[in-house]
């Protein structure tokens, strides 16, 4: 079966590799254009584009699937299109090209967390279980009928990056199984059932820690925004980046935002019990352990996060 693969970030690469390893004829890859990365803003291919080049697969770079891109997809003559975190809408004209349609691997248990940041939003919300589904892509936002589902337990210290890494590999197996069933004429898609929730793309503001909130909510948020956009707070009007905080329910209470040492641990007060800082990156400096950062503060007890 001839497959068009659409994807952009690193979490889509395991699916591309799995389809190739399973013997599917991946005739082309659709991915976002090269993007400037790093301090020097060097134009860099997406992880999917880089992997496709290694595999010798034709790459279609497109920020938008317009008439010209649609024509290239049609020329590739795919029987089915597999899409994993491509990062753009697929218009009706392109959806209608493959005879088996477009099959999307999405990292949530639809209809929960429809949108661009399902794993991140699930962690912030405190979900204990998440997963991935394959579904038929429609013009609506993640609304199509579901082919297959897998579940994944959320660990107490999982970050979005760690959870996505696991789902990227288990989801690649699910996607391959779904396409194999489609090819054999044995796939059945069923309408989504349950409560709908939305997972819009995270912004920088989503990473800000509000110390008035309870510790549990701050722990969830700090893990949900790691590695991107990252957790942060302000000190003296400057942004301070933070790696995920740890819950310390037995620690002596502190005022929200107040810092204190407990042995070698650096604690911050919240709306409930304190949390422990793990690593801190002050403005203009490298990430360091919280203990190293605290040693640079003249009187830690007088420091208050804003």
PDB file of C-alpha atoms in Angstrom:
ATOM      1  CA  UNK A   1       0.000   0.000   0.000  1.00  0.00           C
ATOM      2  CA  UNK A   2       1.290   3.421  -0.999  1.00  0.00           C
ATOM      3  CA  UNK A   3       1.474   5.777   2.001  1.00  0.00           C
ATOM      4  CA  UNK A   4       1.913   9.530   2.281  1.00  0.00           C
ATOM      5  CA  UNK A   5       3.322  10.363   5.714  1.00  0.00           C
ATOM      6  CA  UNK A   6       2.664  13.793   7.242  1.00  0.00           C
ATOM      7  CA  UNK A   7       4.510  14.844  10.389  1.00  0.00           C
ATOM      8  CA  UNK A   8       6.999  17.357  11.723  1.00  0.00           C
ATOM      9  CA  UNK A   9       8.442  16.955  15.277  1.00  0.00           C
ATOM     10  CA  UNK A  10      10.593  14.230  16.790  1.00  0.00           C
ATOM     11  CA  UNK A  11       7.555  12.422  18.247  1.00  0.00           C
ATOM     12  CA  UNK A  12       6.440  11.636  14.676  1.00  0.00           C
ATOM     13  CA  UNK A  13       9.724   9.976  13.666  1.00  0.00           C
ATOM     14  CA  UNK A  14       9.028   6.580  15.347  1.00  0.00           C
ATOM     15  CA  UNK A  15       5.821   6.295  13.296  1.00  0.00           C
ATOM     16  CA  UNK A  16       7.665   6.980  10.044  1.00  0.00           C
ATOM     17  CA  UNK A  17      10.298   4.396  10.952  1.00  0.00           C
ATOM     18  CA  UNK A  18       7.646   1.841  11.938  1.00  0.00           C
ATOM     19  CA  UNK A  19       5.783   2.190   8.646  1.00  0.00           C
ATOM     20  CA  UNK A  20       8.979   1.747   6.644  1.00  0.00           C
ATOM     21  CA  UNK A  21      10.044  -1.234   8.779  1.00  0.00           C
ATOM     22  CA  UNK A  22       6.612  -2.834   8.281  1.00  0.00           C
ATOM     23  CA  UNK A  23       7.103  -2.762   4.520  1.00  0.00           C
ATOM     24  CA  UNK A  24       4.707   0.022   3.566  1.00  0.00           C
ATOM     25  CA  UNK A  25       5.655   1.967   0.448  1.00  0.00           C
ATOM     26  CA  UNK A  26       6.090   5.483   1.878  1.00  0.00           C
ATOM     27  CA  UNK A  27       5.980   7.455  -1.360  1.00  0.00           C
ATOM     28  CA  UNK A  28       6.380  10.962   0.110  1.00  0.00           C
ATOM     29  CA  UNK A  29       6.612  12.873   3.368  1.00  0.00           C
ATOM     30  CA  UNK A  30       4.739  16.106   4.072  1.00  0.00           C
ATOM     31  CA  UNK A  31       6.359  18.263   6.754  1.00  0.00           C
ATOM     32  CA  UNK A  32       6.693  21.865   7.865  1.00  0.00           C
ATOM     33  CA  UNK A  33       9.416  24.044   6.278  1.00  0.00           C
ATOM     34  CA  UNK A  34      12.902  24.371   7.764  1.00  0.00           C
ATOM     35  CA  UNK A  35      12.830  26.551  10.890  1.00  0.00           C
ATOM     36  CA  UNK A  36      15.472  28.748  12.580  1.00  0.00           C
ATOM     37  CA  UNK A  37      16.851  27.058  15.699  1.00  0.00           C
ATOM     38  CA  UNK A  38      19.321  27.974  18.427  1.00  0.00           C
ATOM     39  CA  UNK A  39      20.828  31.297  19.330  1.00  0.00           C
ATOM     40  CA  UNK A  40      22.247  31.711  15.851  1.00  0.00           C
ATOM     41  CA  UNK A  41      18.828  30.970  14.308  1.00  0.00           C
ATOM     42  CA  UNK A  42      20.206  28.464  11.824  1.00  0.00           C
ATOM     43  CA  UNK A  43      17.614  27.132   9.369  1.00  0.00           C
ATOM     44  CA  UNK A  44      17.154  23.482  10.322  1.00  0.00           C
ATOM     45  CA  UNK A  45      15.016  20.718   8.756  1.00  0.00           C
ATOM     46  CA  UNK A  46      12.277  19.244  10.913  1.00  0.00           C
ATOM     47  CA  UNK A  47      13.136  15.911  12.582  1.00  0.00           C
ATOM     48  CA  UNK A  48      10.769  14.162  10.156  1.00  0.00           C
ATOM     49  CA  UNK A  49      12.349  15.870   7.140  1.00  0.00           C
ATOM     50  CA  UNK A  50      15.821  14.881   8.333  1.00  0.00           C
ATOM     51  CA  UNK A  51      14.773  11.256   8.821  1.00  0.00           C
ATOM     52  CA  UNK A  52      12.991  11.138   5.457  1.00  0.00           C
ATOM     53  CA  UNK A  53      16.165  12.387   3.767  1.00  0.00           C
ATOM     54  CA  UNK A  54      18.140   9.577   5.440  1.00  0.00           C
ATOM     55  CA  UNK A  55      15.582   7.076   4.170  1.00  0.00           C
ATOM     56  CA  UNK A  56      15.649   8.515   0.641  1.00  0.00           C
ATOM     57  CA  UNK A  57      11.974   9.524   0.695  1.00  0.00           C
ATOM     58  CA  UNK A  58      10.722  12.516  -1.294  1.00  0.00           C
ATOM     59  CA  UNK A  59       9.913  15.445   1.039  1.00  0.00           C
ATOM     60  CA  UNK A  60       7.184  18.038   0.522  1.00  0.00           C
ATOM     61  CA  UNK A  61       7.899  21.105   2.684  1.00  0.00           C
ATOM     62  CA  UNK A  62       4.767  23.133   3.341  1.00  0.00           C
ATOM     63  CA  UNK A  63       3.462  25.411   6.080  1.00  0.00           C
ATOM     64  CA  UNK A  64       0.059  25.300   4.384  1.00  0.00           C
ATOM     65  CA  UNK A  65      -1.535  22.678   2.162  1.00  0.00           C
ATOM     66  CA  UNK A  66      -2.501  24.908  -0.750  1.00  0.00           C
ATOM     67  CA  UNK A  67      -3.367  24.044  -4.344  1.00  0.00           C
ATOM     68  CA  UNK A  68       0.284  23.480  -5.315  1.00  0.00           C
ATOM     69  CA  UNK A  69       0.923  21.159  -2.373  1.00  0.00           C
ATOM     70  CA  UNK A  70      -2.339  19.338  -3.027  1.00  0.00           C
ATOM     71  CA  UNK A  71      -1.187  18.745  -6.604  1.00  0.00           C
ATOM     72  CA  UNK A  72       2.088  17.228  -5.339  1.00  0.00           C
ATOM     73  CA  UNK A  73       0.176  14.948  -2.989  1.00  0.00           C
ATOM     74  CA  UNK A  74      -2.068  13.847  -5.840  1.00  0.00           C
ATOM     75  CA  UNK A  75       0.965  13.190  -8.037  1.00  0.00           C
ATOM     76  CA  UNK A  76       2.364  10.872  -5.344  1.00  0.00           C
ATOM     77  CA  UNK A  77      -0.825   8.781  -5.735  1.00  0.00           C
ATOM     78  CA  UNK A  78      -1.067   7.524  -2.128  1.00  0.00           C
ATOM     79  CA  UNK A  79      -3.601   4.858  -1.189  1.00  0.00           C
ATOM     80  CA  UNK A  80      -3.699   6.278   2.345  1.00  0.00           C
ATOM     81  CA  UNK A  81      -2.149   9.176   4.259  1.00  0.00           C
ATOM     82  CA  UNK A  82      -0.829   8.751   7.804  1.00  0.00           C
ATOM     83  CA  UNK A  83      -0.500  11.923   9.852  1.00  0.00           C
ATOM     84  CA  UNK A  84       1.272  12.459  13.187  1.00  0.00           C
ATOM     85  CA  UNK A  85       1.648  16.004  14.551  1.00  0.00           C
ATOM     86  CA  UNK A  86       2.063  17.647  11.157  1.00  0.00           C
ATOM     87  CA  UNK A  87       1.088  21.046  12.541  1.00  0.00           C
ATOM     88  CA  UNK A  88      -1.293  22.311   9.857  1.00  0.00           C
ATOM     89  CA  UNK A  89      -4.825  21.850   8.595  1.00  0.00           C
ATOM     90  CA  UNK A  90      -5.565  19.467   5.733  1.00  0.00           C
ATOM     91  CA  UNK A  91      -8.225  20.918   3.391  1.00  0.00           C
ATOM     92  CA  UNK A  92     -11.027  18.873   1.856  1.00  0.00           C
ATOM     93  CA  UNK A  93      -9.352  18.762  -1.565  1.00  0.00           C
ATOM     94  CA  UNK A  94      -6.339  16.969  -0.065  1.00  0.00           C
ATOM     95  CA  UNK A  95      -8.403  14.791   2.295  1.00  0.00           C
ATOM     96  CA  UNK A  96     -10.225  13.330  -0.701  1.00  0.00           C
ATOM     97  CA  UNK A  97      -7.086  12.204  -2.581  1.00  0.00           C
ATOM     98  CA  UNK A  98      -6.190   8.859  -0.918  1.00  0.00           C
ATOM     99  CA  UNK A  99      -8.834   6.180  -1.431  1.00  0.00           C
ATOM    100  CA  UNK A 100      -8.486   5.133   2.217  1.00  0.00           C
ATOM    101  CA  UNK A 101      -8.417   8.732   3.475  1.00  0.00           C
ATOM    102  CA  UNK A 102      -6.117  10.201   6.123  1.00  0.00           C
ATOM    103  CA  UNK A 103      -5.480   8.332   9.364  1.00  0.00           C
ATOM    104  CA  UNK A 104      -4.304  10.462  12.296  1.00  0.00           C
ATOM    105  CA  UNK A 105      -2.322   9.218  15.299  1.00  0.00           C
ATOM    106  CA  UNK A 106      -3.340  11.520  18.162  1.00  0.00           C
ATOM    107  CA  UNK A 107      -1.853  11.428  21.661  1.00  0.00           C
ATOM    108  CA  UNK A 108      -5.006  11.422  23.782  1.00  0.00           C
ATOM    109  CA  UNK A 109      -8.088   9.329  24.400  1.00  0.00           C
ATOM    110  CA  UNK A 110     -10.471  11.188  22.121  1.00  0.00           C
ATOM    111  CA  UNK A 111     -12.773  13.013  22.500  1.00  0.00           C
ATOM    112  CA  UNK A 112     -10.673  14.134  25.471  1.00  0.00           C
ATOM    113  CA  UNK A 113      -8.030  16.734  24.640  1.00  0.00           C
ATOM    114  CA  UNK A 114      -8.694  17.574  21.016  1.00  0.00           C
ATOM    115  CA  UNK A 115      -6.024  19.943  19.760  1.00  0.00           C
ATOM    116  CA  UNK A 116      -2.313  20.640  19.536  1.00  0.00           C
ATOM    117  CA  UNK A 117      -1.171  19.922  23.122  1.00  0.00           C
ATOM    118  CA  UNK A 118      -3.092  16.888  24.403  1.00  0.00           C
ATOM    119  CA  UNK A 119      -0.374  15.354  26.592  1.00  0.00           C
ATOM    120  CA  UNK A 120       0.586  18.695  28.103  1.00  0.00           C
ATOM    121  CA  UNK A 121      -3.022  19.594  28.917  1.00  0.00           C
ATOM    122  CA  UNK A 122      -3.704  16.138  30.362  1.00  0.00           C
ATOM    123  CA  UNK A 123      -0.771  16.501  32.764  1.00  0.00           C
ATOM    124  CA  UNK A 124      -1.768  20.016  33.804  1.00  0.00           C
ATOM    125  CA  UNK A 125      -5.314  18.780  34.457  1.00  0.00           C
ATOM    126  CA  UNK A 126      -4.006  15.898  36.583  1.00  0.00           C
ATOM    127  CA  UNK A 127      -5.195  12.970  34.456  1.00  0.00           C
ATOM    128  CA  UNK A 128      -4.053   9.589  35.790  1.00  0.00           C
ATOM    129  CA  UNK A 129      -4.515   7.812  32.461  1.00  0.00           C
ATOM    130  CA  UNK A 130      -3.876   9.043  28.948  1.00  0.00           C
ATOM    131  CA  UNK A 131      -3.115   7.250  25.693  1.00  0.00           C
ATOM    132  CA  UNK A 132      -3.315   7.499  21.935  1.00  0.00           C
ATOM    133  CA  UNK A 133      -5.825   6.774  19.195  1.00  0.00           C
ATOM    134  CA  UNK A 134      -5.859   6.376  15.451  1.00  0.00           C
ATOM    135  CA  UNK A 135      -8.825   8.019  13.772  1.00  0.00           C
ATOM    136  CA  UNK A 136     -10.058   9.071  10.353  1.00  0.00           C
ATOM    137  CA  UNK A 137      -9.165  12.698   9.757  1.00  0.00           C
ATOM    138  CA  UNK A 138     -12.020  15.055   8.951  1.00  0.00           C
ATOM    139  CA  UNK A 139     -12.226  18.819   8.496  1.00  0.00           C
ATOM    140  CA  UNK A 140     -13.341  19.219  12.131  1.00  0.00           C
ATOM    141  CA  UNK A 141     -10.776  19.422  14.948  1.00  0.00           C
ATOM    142  CA  UNK A 142      -9.937  15.792  15.826  1.00  0.00           C
ATOM    143  CA  UNK A 143     -13.581  14.768  15.401  1.00  0.00           C
ATOM    144  CA  UNK A 144     -13.314  11.682  13.175  1.00  0.00           C
ATOM    145  CA  UNK A 145     -14.257   8.096  14.030  1.00  0.00           C
ATOM    146  CA  UNK A 146     -11.688   6.006  15.908  1.00  0.00           C
ATOM    147  CA  UNK A 147      -9.922   2.870  14.569  1.00  0.00           C
ATOM    148  CA  UNK A 148      -7.751   1.900  17.533  1.00  0.00           C
ATOM    149  CA  UNK A 149      -6.871   2.927  21.086  1.00  0.00           C
ATOM    150  CA  UNK A 150      -4.069   2.382  23.582  1.00  0.00           C
ATOM    151  CA  UNK A 151      -3.795   3.584  27.172  1.00  0.00           C
ATOM    152  CA  UNK A 152      -0.808   4.782  29.175  1.00  0.00           C
ATOM    153  CA  UNK A 153      -0.587   5.391  32.923  1.00  0.00           C
ATOM    154  CA  UNK A 154       0.712   8.803  33.959  1.00  0.00           C
ATOM    155  CA  UNK A 155       3.558   8.499  36.462  1.00  0.00           C
ATOM    156  CA  UNK A 156       3.701  10.863  39.460  1.00  0.00           C
ATOM    157  CA  UNK A 157       6.809  12.596  38.123  1.00  0.00           C
ATOM    158  CA  UNK A 158       6.235  12.232  34.371  1.00  0.00           C
ATOM    159  CA  UNK A 159       6.924  15.321  32.304  1.00  0.00           C
ATOM    160  CA  UNK A 160       5.163  16.009  29.030  1.00  0.00           C
ATOM    161  CA  UNK A 161       8.378  15.208  27.184  1.00  0.00           C
ATOM    162  CA  UNK A 162       8.792  11.815  28.885  1.00  0.00           C
ATOM    163  CA  UNK A 163       5.168  10.843  28.396  1.00  0.00           C
ATOM    164  CA  UNK A 164       5.211  11.904  24.749  1.00  0.00           C
ATOM    165  CA  UNK A 165       8.357   9.854  24.178  1.00  0.00           C
ATOM    166  CA  UNK A 166       6.611   6.700  25.417  1.00  0.00           C
ATOM    167  CA  UNK A 167       3.441   7.409  23.451  1.00  0.00           C
ATOM    168  CA  UNK A 168       5.448   8.133  20.298  1.00  0.00           C
ATOM    169  CA  UNK A 169       6.774   4.563  20.295  1.00  0.00           C
ATOM    170  CA  UNK A 170       3.639   2.724  21.422  1.00  0.00           C
ATOM    171  CA  UNK A 171       1.586   4.915  19.081  1.00  0.00           C
ATOM    172  CA  UNK A 172       3.831   3.995  16.163  1.00  0.00           C
ATOM    173  CA  UNK A 173       2.869   0.348  16.708  1.00  0.00           C
ATOM    174  CA  UNK A 174      -0.822   1.293  16.857  1.00  0.00           C
ATOM    175  CA  UNK A 175      -0.564   3.311  13.638  1.00  0.00           C
ATOM    176  CA  UNK A 176       1.161   0.439  11.820  1.00  0.00           C
ATOM    177  CA  UNK A 177      -1.470  -2.027  13.030  1.00  0.00           C
ATOM    178  CA  UNK A 178      -4.249   0.309  11.903  1.00  0.00           C
ATOM    179  CA  UNK A 179      -2.814   0.731   8.404  1.00  0.00           C
ATOM    180  CA  UNK A 180      -2.293  -3.026   8.139  1.00  0.00           C
ATOM    181  CA  UNK A 181      -5.959  -3.567   9.036  1.00  0.00           C
ATOM    182  CA  UNK A 182      -7.026  -0.924   6.496  1.00  0.00           C
ATOM    183  CA  UNK A 183      -4.916  -2.606   3.824  1.00  0.00           C
ATOM    184  CA  UNK A 184      -6.503  -5.976   4.644  1.00  0.00           C
ATOM    185  CA  UNK A 185     -10.010  -4.517   4.587  1.00  0.00           C
ATOM    186  CA  UNK A 186     -10.522  -5.374   8.256  1.00  0.00           C
ATOM    187  CA  UNK A 187     -10.475  -1.911   9.839  1.00  0.00           C
ATOM    188  CA  UNK A 188     -13.608  -0.510  11.456  1.00  0.00           C
ATOM    189  CA  UNK A 189     -13.884   3.079  12.682  1.00  0.00           C
ATOM    190  CA  UNK A 190     -16.423   3.912  15.396  1.00  0.00           C
ATOM    191  CA  UNK A 191     -17.733   7.385  16.326  1.00  0.00           C
ATOM    192  CA  UNK A 192     -16.134   9.100  19.317  1.00  0.00           C
ATOM    193  CA  UNK A 193     -18.070   8.881  22.575  1.00  0.00           C
ATOM    194  CA  UNK A 194     -17.684  10.792  25.831  1.00  0.00           C
ATOM    195  CA  UNK A 195     -17.049  14.302  27.046  1.00  0.00           C
ATOM    196  CA  UNK A 196     -15.121  16.657  24.762  1.00  0.00           C
ATOM    197  CA  UNK A 197     -12.194  18.696  26.097  1.00  0.00           C
ATOM    198  CA  UNK A 198      -9.857  20.953  24.163  1.00  0.00           C
ATOM    199  CA  UNK A 199      -6.057  21.125  24.193  1.00  0.00           C
ATOM    200  CA  UNK A 200      -4.939  24.367  22.544  1.00  0.00           C
ATOM    201  CA  UNK A 201      -1.264  24.974  21.870  1.00  0.00           C
ATOM    202  CA  UNK A 202       0.673  26.101  24.940  1.00  0.00           C
ATOM    203  CA  UNK A 203       1.872  29.681  25.206  1.00  0.00           C
ATOM    204  CA  UNK A 204       4.708  31.087  27.297  1.00  0.00           C
ATOM    205  CA  UNK A 205       2.143  32.298  29.829  1.00  0.00           C
ATOM    206  CA  UNK A 206       0.998  28.694  30.398  1.00  0.00           C
ATOM    207  CA  UNK A 207       4.379  28.034  32.005  1.00  0.00           C
ATOM    208  CA  UNK A 208       4.103  30.740  34.653  1.00  0.00           C
ATOM    209  CA  UNK A 209       3.784  29.344  38.178  1.00  0.00           C
ATOM    210  CA  UNK A 210       1.280  31.171  40.360  1.00  0.00           C
ATOM    211  CA  UNK A 211       2.455  30.555  43.928  1.00  0.00           C
ATOM    212  CA  UNK A 212      -1.027  31.285  45.272  1.00  0.00           C
ATOM    213  CA  UNK A 213      -2.158  28.000  43.746  1.00  0.00           C
ATOM    214  CA  UNK A 214      -1.898  24.739  45.722  1.00  0.00           C
ATOM    215  CA  UNK A 215       1.267  22.674  45.476  1.00  0.00           C
ATOM    216  CA  UNK A 216      -0.423  19.829  43.594  1.00  0.00           C
ATOM    217  CA  UNK A 217      -1.540  22.175  40.803  1.00  0.00           C
ATOM    218  CA  UNK A 218       1.944  23.721  40.571  1.00  0.00           C
ATOM    219  CA  UNK A 219       3.563  20.295  40.334  1.00  0.00           C
ATOM    220  CA  UNK A 220       1.209  19.273  37.550  1.00  0.00           C
ATOM    221  CA  UNK A 221       1.729  22.496  35.631  1.00  0.00           C
ATOM    222  CA  UNK A 222       5.515  22.401  35.922  1.00  0.00           C
ATOM    223  CA  UNK A 223       5.560  18.834  34.547  1.00  0.00           C
ATOM    224  CA  UNK A 224       3.010  19.601  31.836  1.00  0.00           C
ATOM    225  CA  UNK A 225       5.039  22.467  30.370  1.00  0.00           C
ATOM    226  CA  UNK A 226       8.367  20.595  30.423  1.00  0.00           C
ATOM    227  CA  UNK A 227      10.299  20.757  28.155  1.00  0.00           C
ATOM    228  CA  UNK A 228       8.299  23.389  26.253  1.00  0.00           C
ATOM    229  CA  UNK A 229       7.485  26.196  26.896  1.00  0.00           C
ATOM    230  CA  UNK A 230       9.000  25.503  30.322  1.00  0.00           C
ATOM    231  CA  UNK A 231       7.978  26.516  33.838  1.00  0.00           C
ATOM    232  CA  UNK A 232       8.996  29.942  35.103  1.00  0.00           C
ATOM    233  CA  UNK A 233       8.479  32.613  37.707  1.00  0.00           C
ATOM    234  CA  UNK A 234       9.791  36.138  38.232  1.00  0.00           C
ATOM    235  CA  UNK A 235      12.259  37.577  40.718  1.00  0.00           C
ATOM    236  CA  UNK A 236      13.007  41.280  40.751  1.00  0.00           C
ATOM    237  CA  UNK A 237      11.008  41.662  37.569  1.00  0.00           C
ATOM    238  CA  UNK A 238      13.173  39.142  35.679  1.00  0.00           C
ATOM    239  CA  UNK A 239      12.047  35.746  34.442  1.00  0.00           C
ATOM    240  CA  UNK A 240      13.555  32.718  36.176  1.00  0.00           C
ATOM    241  CA  UNK A 241      13.160  29.342  34.464  1.00  0.00           C
ATOM    242  CA  UNK A 242      12.417  26.285  36.572  1.00  0.00           C
ATOM    243  CA  UNK A 243      12.508  22.552  36.018  1.00  0.00           C
ATOM    244  CA  UNK A 244       9.601  20.579  37.533  1.00  0.00           C
ATOM    245  CA  UNK A 245       9.036  21.148  41.241  1.00  0.00           C
ATOM    246  CA  UNK A 246       8.589  18.352  43.796  1.00  0.00           C
ATOM    247  CA  UNK A 247       5.817  18.112  46.384  1.00  0.00           C
ATOM    248  CA  UNK A 248       6.895  18.437  50.033  1.00  0.00           C
ATOM    249  CA  UNK A 249       3.662  17.972  52.025  1.00  0.00           C
ATOM    250  CA  UNK A 250       5.453  17.464  55.332  1.00  0.00           C
ATOM    251  CA  UNK A 251       7.525  20.650  55.181  1.00  0.00           C
ATOM    252  CA  UNK A 252       7.006  23.665  57.428  1.00  0.00           C
ATOM    253  CA  UNK A 253       4.444  26.047  55.855  1.00  0.00           C
ATOM    254  CA  UNK A 254       5.708  29.116  53.982  1.00  0.00           C
ATOM    255  CA  UNK A 255       3.964  32.137  52.522  1.00  0.00           C
ATOM    256  CA  UNK A 256       3.227  31.831  48.773  1.00  0.00           C
ATOM    257  CA  UNK A 257       6.447  32.600  46.881  1.00  0.00           C
ATOM    258  CA  UNK A 258       8.607  32.665  50.031  1.00  0.00           C
ATOM    259  CA  UNK A 259      11.850  30.673  49.822  1.00  0.00           C
ATOM    260  CA  UNK A 260      13.621  28.736  52.562  1.00  0.00           C
ATOM    261  CA  UNK A 261      16.259  26.056  53.032  1.00  0.00           C
ATOM    262  CA  UNK A 262      15.387  22.682  54.533  1.00  0.00           C
ATOM    263  CA  UNK A 263      18.747  20.990  54.832  1.00  0.00           C
ATOM    264  CA  UNK A 264      20.052  21.088  51.261  1.00  0.00           C
ATOM    265  CA  UNK A 265      16.566  21.405  49.748  1.00  0.00           C
ATOM    266  CA  UNK A 266      15.284  24.760  48.503  1.00  0.00           C
ATOM    267  CA  UNK A 267      11.580  25.165  49.268  1.00  0.00           C
ATOM    268  CA  UNK A 268       8.984  27.619  47.991  1.00  0.00           C
ATOM    269  CA  UNK A 269       5.689  28.411  49.648  1.00  0.00           C
ATOM    270  CA  UNK A 270       2.436  27.838  47.767  1.00  0.00           C
ATOM    271  CA  UNK A 271      -1.287  28.105  48.450  1.00  0.00           C
ATOM    272  CA  UNK A 272      -1.001  24.809  50.362  1.00  0.00           C
ATOM    273  CA  UNK A 273       2.216  23.088  51.430  1.00  0.00           C
ATOM    274  CA  UNK A 274       5.677  24.001  50.042  1.00  0.00           C
ATOM    275  CA  UNK A 275       7.289  22.572  46.932  1.00  0.00           C
ATOM    276  CA  UNK A 276      10.965  21.828  46.371  1.00  0.00           C
ATOM    277  CA  UNK A 277      12.913  23.434  43.541  1.00  0.00           C
ATOM    278  CA  UNK A 278      15.035  21.049  41.464  1.00  0.00           C
ATOM    279  CA  UNK A 279      16.917  23.192  38.930  1.00  0.00           C
ATOM    280  CA  UNK A 280      16.859  26.935  38.341  1.00  0.00           C
ATOM    281  CA  UNK A 281      17.966  29.133  35.443  1.00  0.00           C
ATOM    282  CA  UNK A 282      18.229  32.842  36.279  1.00  0.00           C
ATOM    283  CA  UNK A 283      18.044  35.365  33.464  1.00  0.00           C
ATOM    284  CA  UNK A 284      21.209  35.312  31.342  1.00  0.00           C
ATOM    285  CA  UNK A 285      22.698  32.261  33.068  1.00  0.00           C
ATOM    286  CA  UNK A 286      22.789  28.498  32.595  1.00  0.00           C
ATOM    287  CA  UNK A 287      20.477  26.018  34.295  1.00  0.00           C
ATOM    288  CA  UNK A 288      21.883  24.975  37.693  1.00  0.00           C
ATOM    289  CA  UNK A 289      20.836  22.962  40.712  1.00  0.00           C
ATOM    290  CA  UNK A 290      18.577  24.781  43.128  1.00  0.00           C
ATOM    291  CA  UNK A 291      21.231  24.392  45.847  1.00  0.00           C
ATOM    292  CA  UNK A 292      23.880  26.076  43.674  1.00  0.00           C
ATOM    293  CA  UNK A 293      21.472  28.891  42.832  1.00  0.00           C
ATOM    294  CA  UNK A 294      20.566  29.357  46.505  1.00  0.00           C
ATOM    295  CA  UNK A 295      24.221  29.753  47.461  1.00  0.00           C
ATOM    296  CA  UNK A 296      24.317  32.814  45.194  1.00  0.00           C
ATOM    297  CA  UNK A 297      21.528  34.503  47.157  1.00  0.00           C
ATOM    298  CA  UNK A 298      22.782  36.618  50.064  1.00  0.00           C
ATOM    299  CA  UNK A 299      19.788  35.881  52.296  1.00  0.00           C
ATOM    300  CA  UNK A 300      17.507  33.273  50.817  1.00  0.00           C
ATOM    301  CA  UNK A 301      14.759  33.884  53.383  1.00  0.00           C
ATOM    302  CA  UNK A 302      14.376  37.435  52.080  1.00  0.00           C
ATOM    303  CA  UNK A 303      13.851  36.214  48.487  1.00  0.00           C
ATOM    304  CA  UNK A 304      10.245  36.016  47.332  1.00  0.00           C
ATOM    305  CA  UNK A 305       9.142  34.776  43.920  1.00  0.00           C
ATOM    306  CA  UNK A 306       6.586  37.066  42.343  1.00  0.00           C
TER     307      UNK A 306
END
